[in-house]
Tab-separated table of C-alpha atoms in Angstrom:
chain	number	residue	atom	x	y	z
A	16	MET	CA	20.230	-24.676	74.946
A	17	THR	CA	20.396	-21.432	76.825
A	18	LEU	CA	21.415	-21.621	80.552
A	19	ARG	CA	19.862	-19.263	83.100
A	20	ARG	CA	20.532	-18.436	86.720
A	21	ARG	CA	18.354	-19.439	89.638
A	22	GLY	CA	15.394	-17.074	90.059
A	23	GLU	CA	15.864	-15.520	86.579
A	24	LYS	CA	12.743	-15.331	84.348
A	25	ALA	CA	12.813	-17.578	81.283
A	26	THR	CA	13.051	-15.780	77.898
A	27	ILE	CA	11.745	-17.088	74.545
A	28	SER	CA	13.180	-16.011	71.193
A	29	ILE	CA	10.910	-14.557	68.474
A	30	GLN	CA	11.540	-17.607	66.263
A	31	GLU	CA	10.355	-19.930	69.036
A	32	HIS	CA	7.379	-17.660	69.708
A	33	MET	CA	6.257	-17.684	66.066
A	34	ALA	CA	6.729	-21.424	65.824
A	35	ILE	CA	4.568	-21.948	68.877
A	36	ASP	CA	1.741	-19.540	67.883
A	37	VAL	CA	1.581	-19.947	64.105
A	38	CYS	CA	2.551	-23.581	63.654
A	39	PRO	CA	0.725	-25.567	66.298
A	40	GLY	CA	0.572	-28.625	64.041
A	41	PRO	CA	2.953	-30.332	61.637
A	42	ILE	CA	4.485	-28.147	58.940
A	43	ARG	CA	2.872	-28.896	55.545
A	44	PRO	CA	3.979	-27.631	52.106
A	45	ILE	CA	2.261	-24.496	50.884
A	46	LYS	CA	0.067	-24.932	47.779
A	47	GLN	CA	1.250	-22.965	44.748
A	48	ILE	CA	-1.007	-20.753	42.674
A	49	SER	CA	-0.613	-23.102	39.695
A	50	ASP	CA	-2.410	-25.784	41.722
A	51	TYR	CA	-5.542	-23.637	41.668
A	52	PHE	CA	-5.209	-22.484	38.033
A	53	PRO	CA	-3.812	-25.370	35.989
A	54	ARG	CA	-2.843	-24.794	32.350
A	55	PHE	CA	-3.533	-27.204	29.537
A	56	PRO	CA	-1.832	-26.938	26.118
A	57	ARG	CA	-5.025	-27.314	24.097
A	58	GLY	CA	-7.830	-26.179	26.357
A	59	LEU	CA	-9.509	-28.138	29.162
A	60	PRO	CA	-9.591	-31.934	29.118
A	61	PRO	CA	-12.914	-33.411	28.015
A	62	ASP	CA	-13.788	-34.613	31.517
A	63	ALA	CA	-13.122	-31.234	33.137
A	64	SER	CA	-15.847	-28.620	33.452
A	65	LEU	CA	-16.553	-25.689	35.664
A	66	ARG	CA	-18.161	-26.500	38.928
A	67	SER	CA	-21.386	-24.624	39.228
A	68	PRO	CA	-22.511	-23.478	42.657
A	69	ALA	CA	-25.057	-25.634	44.400
A	70	PRO	CA	-28.677	-24.456	44.119
A	71	PRO	CA	-30.355	-23.061	47.215
A	72	ASP	CA	-32.602	-26.091	47.618
A	73	ALA	CA	-29.724	-28.613	47.436
A	74	PRO	CA	-29.393	-30.975	50.424
A	75	ALA	CA	-26.777	-30.147	52.987
A	76	ARG	CA	-23.490	-32.020	53.089
A	77	PRO	CA	-23.897	-35.261	55.083
A	78	ALA	CA	-22.335	-35.361	58.497
A	79	ALA	CA	-19.198	-37.351	59.235
A	80	ALA	CA	-19.737	-41.008	60.020
A	81	SER	CA	-17.846	-40.921	63.306
A	82	ALA	CA	-18.610	-38.349	65.922
A	83	GLY	CA	-15.262	-38.737	67.517
A	84	PRO	CA	-12.777	-35.907	67.978
A	85	ARG	CA	-11.225	-34.544	64.745
A	86	SER	CA	-7.473	-34.505	64.337
A	87	PRO	CA	-5.660	-31.416	62.990
A	88	SER	CA	-4.734	-33.330	59.836
A	89	ASP	CA	-8.413	-34.093	59.139
A	90	GLY	CA	-9.339	-30.419	59.491
A	91	ALA	CA	-6.548	-29.356	57.157
A	92	ARG	CA	-7.698	-31.886	54.581
A	93	GLU	CA	-11.262	-30.556	54.638
A	94	ASP	CA	-9.952	-26.998	54.304
A	95	GLU	CA	-8.051	-28.123	51.213
A	96	GLU	CA	-11.221	-29.538	49.697
A	97	ASP	CA	-13.064	-26.277	50.322
A	98	VAL	CA	-10.319	-24.260	48.685
A	99	ASP	CA	-10.280	-26.613	45.713
A	100	GLN	CA	-14.021	-26.240	45.307
A	101	LEU	CA	-13.748	-22.463	45.515
A	102	PHE	CA	-10.953	-22.058	42.948
A	103	GLY	CA	-11.774	-25.061	40.747
A	104	ALA	CA	-8.707	-27.273	40.600
A	105	TYR	CA	-9.480	-28.872	37.226
A	106	GLY	CA	-6.232	-30.746	36.853
A	107	SER	CA	-6.795	-33.182	39.722
A	108	SER	CA	-9.047	-36.178	39.500
A	109	PRO	CA	-12.359	-35.898	41.365
A	110	ARG	CA	-12.258	-37.023	44.979
A	111	PRO	CA	-14.722	-39.680	46.111
A	112	SER	CA	-17.557	-38.156	48.080
A	113	PRO	CA	-19.374	-39.993	50.881
A	114	GLY	CA	-22.766	-39.513	49.251
A	115	PRO	CA	-24.045	-40.150	45.732
A	116	SER	CA	-23.322	-37.254	43.401
A	117	PRO	CA	-25.668	-36.211	40.591
A	118	ALA	CA	-24.599	-37.152	37.043
A	119	ARG	CA	-22.753	-34.387	35.228
A	120	PRO	CA	-23.850	-33.379	31.731
A	121	PRO	CA	-21.325	-34.188	28.974
A	122	ALA	CA	-18.766	-31.460	28.463
A	123	LYS	CA	-19.396	-29.307	25.392
A	124	PRO	CA	-16.565	-29.168	22.858
A	125	PRO	CA	-14.834	-25.795	22.809
A	126	GLU	CA	-16.229	-23.553	20.089
A	127	ASP	CA	-13.948	-21.873	17.565
A	128	GLU	CA	-13.663	-18.281	18.629
A	129	PRO	CA	-12.559	-15.525	16.245
A	130	ASP	CA	-8.965	-14.501	16.596
A	131	ALA	CA	-8.836	-10.990	17.976
A	132	ASP	CA	-5.771	-10.194	15.899
A	133	GLY	CA	-6.566	-12.463	12.956
A	134	TYR	CA	-6.099	-9.976	10.155
A	135	GLU	CA	-4.472	-12.685	8.070
A	136	SER	CA	-7.471	-14.976	8.233
A	137	ASP	CA	-8.891	-13.650	4.985
A	138	ASP	CA	-7.484	-11.042	2.618
A	139	CYS	CA	-10.824	-9.451	1.841
A	140	THR	CA	-11.739	-9.376	5.512
A	141	ALA	CA	-8.355	-8.141	6.620
A	142	LEU	CA	-7.521	-5.487	4.047
A	143	GLY	CA	-10.868	-4.139	2.885
A	144	THR	CA	-12.242	-3.401	-0.593
A	145	LEU	CA	-11.721	-0.555	-3.042
A	146	ASP	CA	-14.230	1.032	-5.425
A	147	PHE	CA	-12.875	2.673	-8.578
A	148	SER	CA	-13.597	3.088	-12.293
A	149	LEU	CA	-11.399	3.138	-15.406
A	150	LEU	CA	-11.907	4.875	-18.752
A	151	TYR	CA	-9.604	4.722	-21.759
A	152	ASP	CA	-10.092	7.758	-24.018
A	153	GLN	CA	-8.737	6.457	-27.289
A	154	GLU	CA	-8.920	9.783	-29.130
A	155	SER	CA	-6.836	11.704	-26.588
A	156	ASN	CA	-4.672	8.700	-25.579
A	157	ALA	CA	-5.561	9.145	-21.919
A	158	LEU	CA	-6.402	6.649	-19.186
A	159	HIS	CA	-8.665	8.085	-16.486
A	160	CYS	CA	-8.779	6.305	-13.121
A	161	THR	CA	-11.408	7.541	-10.659
A	162	ILE	CA	-10.766	6.412	-7.073
A	163	THR	CA	-14.127	6.458	-5.325
A	164	LYS	CA	-13.778	5.033	-1.834
A	165	ALA	CA	-12.673	2.153	0.323
A	166	LYS	CA	-15.971	0.347	0.594
A	167	VAL	CA	-17.160	-0.980	3.971
A	168	PRO	CA	-17.192	-4.753	3.387
A	169	LYS	CA	-19.348	-7.321	5.148
A	170	LEU	CA	-16.585	-8.437	7.457
A	171	MET	CA	-16.445	-11.114	10.068
A	172	PHE	CA	-15.496	-10.245	13.630
A	173	SER	CA	-17.447	-6.965	13.353
A	174	ARG	CA	-14.596	-5.225	11.502
A	175	LYS	CA	-15.249	-2.555	8.924
A	176	GLY	CA	-13.189	-0.826	6.295
A	177	LEU	CA	-9.428	-0.843	5.961
A	178	LYS	CA	-6.971	-2.537	8.278
A	179	PRO	CA	-5.999	-0.169	11.140
A	180	MET	CA	-2.343	0.844	10.929
A	181	ASP	CA	-1.836	3.521	13.598
A	182	HIS	CA	-1.774	3.303	17.397
A	183	ASN	CA	-5.205	4.959	17.592
A	184	GLY	CA	-6.775	2.103	15.617
A	185	LEU	CA	-7.209	4.250	12.480
A	186	ALA	CA	-5.171	5.021	9.358
A	187	ASP	CA	-4.177	7.928	7.096
A	188	PRO	CA	-4.839	6.241	3.737
A	189	TYR	CA	-3.985	7.321	0.213
A	190	VAL	CA	-3.983	5.541	-3.146
A	191	LYS	CA	-1.091	5.376	-5.594
A	192	LEU	CA	-1.024	4.062	-9.166
A	193	HIS	CA	1.727	2.438	-11.228
A	194	LEU	CA	1.834	1.045	-14.735
A	195	LEU	CA	3.441	-2.385	-15.036
A	196	PRO	CA	5.875	-3.338	-16.361
A	197	GLY	CA	8.188	-0.399	-15.741
A	198	ALA	CA	6.929	0.894	-12.380
A	199	SER	CA	8.836	4.050	-11.422
A	200	LYS	CA	8.289	7.608	-10.296
A	201	ALA	CA	7.709	8.480	-13.946
A	202	ASN	CA	4.369	6.643	-14.028
A	203	LYS	CA	3.413	7.061	-10.379
A	204	LEU	CA	0.208	8.926	-9.546
A	205	ARG	CA	-1.365	9.321	-6.111
A	206	THR	CA	-4.428	10.725	-4.433
A	207	LYS	CA	-4.583	13.063	-1.491
A	208	THR	CA	-4.264	11.652	2.035
A	209	LEU	CA	-7.344	11.364	4.238
A	210	ARG	CA	-6.637	11.546	7.967
A	211	ASN	CA	-7.823	9.238	10.771
A	212	THR	CA	-10.294	7.038	8.923
A	213	LEU	CA	-10.795	3.419	7.942
A	214	ASN	CA	-13.579	4.269	5.475
A	215	PRO	CA	-12.071	6.929	3.184
A	216	THR	CA	-13.958	8.547	0.303
A	217	TRP	CA	-11.760	10.251	-2.300
A	218	ASN	CA	-13.848	10.752	-5.482
A	219	GLU	CA	-10.605	11.784	-7.167
A	220	THR	CA	-9.637	11.199	-10.823
A	221	LEU	CA	-6.029	10.481	-11.801
A	222	THR	CA	-5.059	10.562	-15.494
A	223	TYR	CA	-2.282	8.899	-17.464
A	224	TYR	CA	-1.448	10.721	-20.689
A	225	GLY	CA	0.233	9.241	-23.732
A	226	ILE	CA	-1.381	5.809	-23.408
A	227	THR	CA	-1.467	4.022	-26.754
A	228	ASP	CA	-3.408	1.014	-27.993
A	229	GLU	CA	-0.225	-1.009	-27.643
A	230	ASP	CA	-0.012	-0.042	-23.962
A	231	MET	CA	-3.577	-1.197	-23.444
A	232	LEU	CA	-2.614	-4.651	-24.682
A	233	ARG	CA	0.574	-5.214	-22.699
A	234	LYS	CA	0.370	-3.090	-19.552
A	235	THR	CA	-1.272	-3.644	-16.173
A	236	LEU	CA	-2.482	-0.986	-13.741
A	237	ARG	CA	-1.414	-1.554	-10.130
A	238	ILE	CA	-3.522	0.254	-7.519
A	239	SER	CA	-2.061	0.312	-4.011
A	240	VAL	CA	-3.564	1.624	-0.781
A	241	CYS	CA	-0.999	2.867	1.755
A	242	ASP	CA	-0.957	4.525	5.161
A	243	GLU	CA	0.965	7.788	5.391
A	244	ASP	CA	3.297	8.120	8.368
A	245	LYS	CA	5.043	11.417	9.074
A	246	PHE	CA	7.770	9.957	11.269
A	247	ARG	CA	8.429	6.608	9.584
A	248	HIS	CA	8.152	5.010	6.184
A	249	ASN	CA	4.650	4.828	4.751
A	250	GLU	CA	3.030	1.456	5.378
A	251	PHE	CA	1.478	-0.785	2.731
A	252	ILE	CA	-2.167	-1.794	3.308
A	253	GLY	CA	-3.210	-3.674	0.175
A	254	GLU	CA	-3.253	-3.614	-3.614
A	255	THR	CA	-5.090	-4.826	-6.703
A	256	ARG	CA	-4.041	-5.158	-10.343
A	257	VAL	CA	-6.101	-4.698	-13.489
A	258	PRO	CA	-4.831	-5.743	-16.951
A	259	LEU	CA	-5.669	-2.860	-19.283
A	260	LYS	CA	-6.674	-5.247	-22.049
A	261	LYS	CA	-9.893	-5.860	-20.098
A	262	LEU	CA	-11.033	-2.308	-20.873
A	263	LYS	CA	-13.003	-1.303	-23.948
A	264	PRO	CA	-12.070	2.026	-25.582
A	265	ASN	CA	-14.307	4.966	-24.587
A	266	HIS	CA	-16.254	2.788	-22.140
A	267	THR	CA	-16.214	3.307	-18.364
A	268	LYS	CA	-15.826	0.149	-16.318
A	269	THR	CA	-16.535	0.130	-12.581
A	270	PHE	CA	-14.739	-2.138	-10.122
A	271	SER	CA	-15.267	-3.159	-6.491
A	272	ILE	CA	-12.334	-5.413	-5.645
A	273	CYS	CA	-10.897	-6.901	-2.447
A	274	LEU	CA	-7.401	-5.668	-1.682
A	275	GLU	CA	-4.647	-8.261	-1.680
A	276	LYS	CA	-1.192	-8.624	-0.178
A	277	GLN	CA	1.747	-7.074	-1.995
A	278	LEU	CA	2.840	-9.107	-4.998
A	279	PRO	CA	6.384	-9.189	-6.407
A	280	VAL	CA	7.272	-7.267	-9.570
A	281	ASP	CA	9.104	-8.971	-12.414
A	282	LYS	CA	12.066	-6.645	-12.800
A	283	THR	CA	13.584	-8.593	-15.688
A	284	GLU	CA	10.575	-7.685	-17.785
A	285	ASP	CA	10.863	-4.051	-16.677
A	286	LYS	CA	14.344	-3.695	-18.190
A	287	SER	CA	13.320	-5.073	-21.553
A	288	LEU	CA	10.492	-2.560	-21.871
A	289	GLU	CA	12.242	0.461	-20.387
A	290	GLU	CA	11.501	3.794	-22.109
A	291	ARG	CA	12.930	7.302	-21.982
A	292	GLY	CA	9.495	8.889	-21.951
A	293	ARG	CA	6.892	10.274	-24.337
A	294	ILE	CA	6.047	13.666	-25.764
A	295	LEU	CA	2.855	15.131	-27.195
A	296	ILE	CA	3.558	17.326	-30.244
A	297	SER	CA	1.115	19.316	-32.342
A	298	LEU	CA	1.827	20.349	-35.982
A	299	LYS	CA	-0.037	22.846	-38.115
A	300	TYR	CA	0.916	24.678	-41.282
A	301	SER	CA	-0.681	28.142	-41.124
A	302	SER	CA	-1.512	29.679	-44.498
A	303	GLN	CA	-2.077	33.024	-42.776
A	304	LYS	CA	1.368	33.118	-41.114
A	305	GLN	CA	3.088	31.251	-43.941
A	306	GLY	CA	4.853	29.034	-41.497
A	307	LEU	CA	4.898	25.798	-39.533
A	308	LEU	CA	3.448	25.986	-36.003
A	309	VAL	CA	5.051	23.462	-33.656
A	310	GLY	CA	3.314	22.947	-30.321
A	311	ILE	CA	5.039	21.266	-27.359
A	312	VAL	CA	2.075	20.224	-25.260
A	313	ARG	CA	3.412	17.912	-22.563
A	314	CYS	CA	5.683	15.000	-21.710
A	315	ALA	CA	4.900	11.818	-19.806
A	316	HIS	CA	6.888	9.114	-17.972
A	317	LEU	CA	10.265	10.802	-18.473
A	318	ALA	CA	13.416	9.099	-17.264
A	319	ALA	CA	14.717	10.358	-13.920
A	320	MET	CA	18.118	12.026	-14.262
A	321	ASP	CA	18.658	13.577	-10.802
A	322	ALA	CA	19.568	11.944	-7.509
A	323	ASN	CA	16.151	12.785	-6.024
A	324	GLY	CA	14.439	10.536	-8.580
A	325	TYR	CA	13.109	13.403	-10.703
A	326	SER	CA	14.263	15.688	-13.515
A	327	ASP	CA	14.056	19.385	-14.368
A	328	PRO	CA	12.976	18.965	-17.998
A	329	TYR	CA	12.763	21.395	-20.895
A	330	VAL	CA	12.346	20.880	-24.674
A	331	LYS	CA	14.358	22.149	-27.653
A	332	THR	CA	13.251	22.083	-31.306
A	333	TYR	CA	15.241	22.428	-34.541
A	334	LEU	CA	14.143	22.487	-38.182
A	335	ARG	CA	16.887	20.627	-40.056
A	336	PRO	CA	18.916	21.291	-42.116
A	337	ASP	CA	19.611	24.560	-40.359
A	338	VAL	CA	22.221	26.401	-42.356
A	339	ASP	CA	21.893	29.719	-40.548
A	340	LYS	CA	21.484	28.057	-37.128
A	341	LYS	CA	18.452	30.188	-36.327
A	342	SER	CA	15.819	27.492	-35.956
A	343	LYS	CA	16.443	26.691	-32.304
A	344	HIS	CA	13.516	27.169	-29.909
A	345	LYS	CA	13.417	26.227	-26.238
A	346	THR	CA	10.627	25.883	-23.684
A	347	ALA	CA	10.723	26.917	-20.042
A	348	VAL	CA	12.214	24.571	-17.435
A	349	LYS	CA	9.758	22.603	-15.287
A	350	LYS	CA	11.218	21.829	-11.877
A	351	LYS	CA	11.220	18.402	-10.227
A	352	THR	CA	8.751	16.522	-12.406
A	353	LEU	CA	8.644	13.577	-14.760
A	354	ASN	CA	5.303	14.541	-16.316
A	355	PRO	CA	5.711	18.221	-17.283
A	356	GLU	CA	3.052	20.264	-19.055
A	357	PHE	CA	4.422	23.029	-21.306
A	358	ASN	CA	1.659	24.197	-23.725
A	359	GLU	CA	4.117	26.319	-25.718
A	360	GLU	CA	4.048	26.946	-29.474
A	361	PHE	CA	6.800	28.034	-31.892
A	362	CYS	CA	6.534	29.302	-35.467
A	363	TYR	CA	8.958	28.524	-38.310
A	364	GLU	CA	8.494	30.802	-41.290
A	365	ILE	CA	8.847	28.565	-44.316
A	366	LYS	CA	7.052	27.904	-47.577
A	367	HIS	CA	4.779	24.916	-47.659
A	368	GLY	CA	6.645	23.381	-50.593
A	369	ASP	CA	9.952	23.439	-48.720
A	370	LEU	CA	8.698	21.339	-45.808
A	371	ALA	CA	9.154	18.155	-47.804
A	372	LYS	CA	12.902	18.753	-47.655
A	373	LYS	CA	12.961	19.472	-43.918
A	374	SER	CA	12.813	17.408	-40.749
A	375	LEU	CA	11.772	18.498	-37.265
A	376	GLU	CA	14.066	17.494	-34.415
A	377	VAL	CA	12.642	17.574	-30.887
A	378	THR	CA	14.827	16.823	-27.854
A	379	VAL	CA	14.118	16.726	-24.120
A	380	TRP	CA	16.796	17.736	-21.590
A	381	ASP	CA	17.306	17.797	-17.838
A	382	TYR	CA	18.486	21.186	-16.590
A	383	ASP	CA	21.406	21.166	-14.151
A	384	ILE	CA	23.110	24.094	-12.407
A	385	GLY	CA	26.888	24.285	-12.614
A	386	ARG	CA	27.362	21.418	-15.063
A	387	SER	CA	26.232	20.288	-18.497
A	388	ASN	CA	22.588	19.400	-18.951
A	389	ASP	CA	21.587	15.746	-19.336
A	390	PHE	CA	19.969	14.411	-22.473
A	391	ILE	CA	16.744	12.524	-21.744
A	392	GLY	CA	15.468	11.587	-25.189
A	393	GLY	CA	14.294	12.865	-28.528
A	394	VAL	CA	12.326	12.224	-31.714
A	395	VAL	CA	12.691	13.263	-35.382
A	396	LEU	CA	9.683	13.928	-37.652
A	397	GLY	CA	10.199	14.192	-41.391
A	398	ILE	CA	10.065	12.606	-44.780
A	399	ASN	CA	12.850	10.174	-43.808
A	400	ALA	CA	11.155	9.051	-40.582
A	401	LYS	CA	9.209	5.822	-40.163
A	402	GLY	CA	5.974	4.666	-38.646
A	403	GLU	CA	3.920	7.130	-36.646
A	404	ARG	CA	6.570	9.858	-37.005
A	405	LEU	CA	6.315	9.741	-40.792
A	406	LYS	CA	2.503	9.596	-40.658
A	407	HIS	CA	2.333	12.641	-38.376
A	408	TRP	CA	4.561	14.672	-40.712
A	409	PHE	CA	2.667	13.550	-43.824
A	410	ASP	CA	-0.730	14.418	-42.264
A	411	CYS	CA	0.564	17.932	-41.471
A	412	LEU	CA	1.658	18.508	-45.072
A	413	LYS	CA	-1.562	17.095	-46.434
A	414	ASN	CA	-3.957	19.107	-44.208
A	415	LYS	CA	-3.201	22.830	-44.179
A	416	ASP	CA	-4.549	24.971	-41.332
A	417	LYS	CA	-5.426	21.869	-39.328
A	418	ARG	CA	-3.871	21.193	-35.953
A	419	ILE	CA	-2.776	17.569	-35.615
A	420	GLU	CA	-1.563	16.165	-32.289
A	421	HIS	CA	0.280	12.922	-31.758
A	422	TRP	CA	2.191	11.145	-29.005
A	423	HIS	CA	5.718	9.988	-29.799
A	424	THR	CA	8.107	7.754	-27.874
A	425	LEU	CA	11.459	9.319	-27.044
A	426	THR	CA	14.619	7.487	-28.066
A	427	SER	CA	18.040	7.688	-26.465
A	428	GLU	CA	19.815	8.379	-29.762
A	429	LEU	CA	18.981	10.615	-32.740
A	430	PRO	CA	20.600	10.039	-36.158
A	431	GLY	CA	22.726	13.043	-37.090
A	432	ALA	CA	21.726	15.021	-33.989
A	433	VAL	CA	24.114	16.933	-31.764
A	434	LEU	CA	23.474	15.536	-28.246
A	435	SER	CA	24.982	18.429	-26.322
A	436	ASP	CA	23.356	21.591	-25.059
């Protein structure tokens, strides 16, 4: 207690002043915000519902039974009830009212609302569909895949097209193809990239060369849709797979398929069916030039020999036995590719009757600067060959002045060949 002198004016501290002015009654705990907005783990309880405002013609609240003076605690309690009615305190049990209250309608069960981010609810809904067509040209050993568009599906939640991948809600989609088993850069094809769209239309045809009837029986085409990102790794959107045995030769089949999540690849099967690549060779004996015309048309699915996942391939040909060592011919080098196209032709002057004693050796190499070139693979055609290699050579000898093309699988070793450049 503060002492003061006689005749001195009494002073009151600011704490005492605030206590007198602001807290005239007993101090009560302050209600927290959670009291007005309760949270329930699985929605509102069945007996809780929003309190609708009273209609204009509703009767007024009945007066208090006693007309006596109201205490401060009674006024505070009524203020609490008004606040609770205003904010809707659903967690507390209803307070008894002095008058009869109208019966409440039964609470409706909460309806299932679509998940705003529920892209995983359904693969077709989430990832979109893809329209494309496939054609196997048996005569030219080519598989043509025409990527048409990402079709706008009938989606739930008012979503259309592909799944958005970028911050702007769009994507930069492109399509890439692989042949399974043995997926690698050698058999990878891709379309151009379309910017800022979820409904891309490509109308682009991608072609695999050197596809045989055996490939059509055992291989599967994987079609993947991805989003190109300049600053990060490209993102996967969805894929679909088509077994090539479903296709009929020389017949176009159209597909409209829902994209699926990425599926694992059986790498053990890939190793057992690994190849060095394929080469398309044309043979023709020209009666006019009195010589054998050897055409190196193209290669497909070559093995990657460089660190960047590609090769710099070129082709060499020999007519064995080569006593004078003058039969060597070499194509130009094609930079950074596993599917080079050469379209070069060489002529060996030789009598038709002597071809039965000869064999044609074709080798594919990877060009390197500053060190020895790498051997990719090769093939030998001749009277001592087997299978398709023997048939190709025999057809050339049998049909003069007729150009005969055939795909051959490269092998890692050649009998009697010198595997150094």
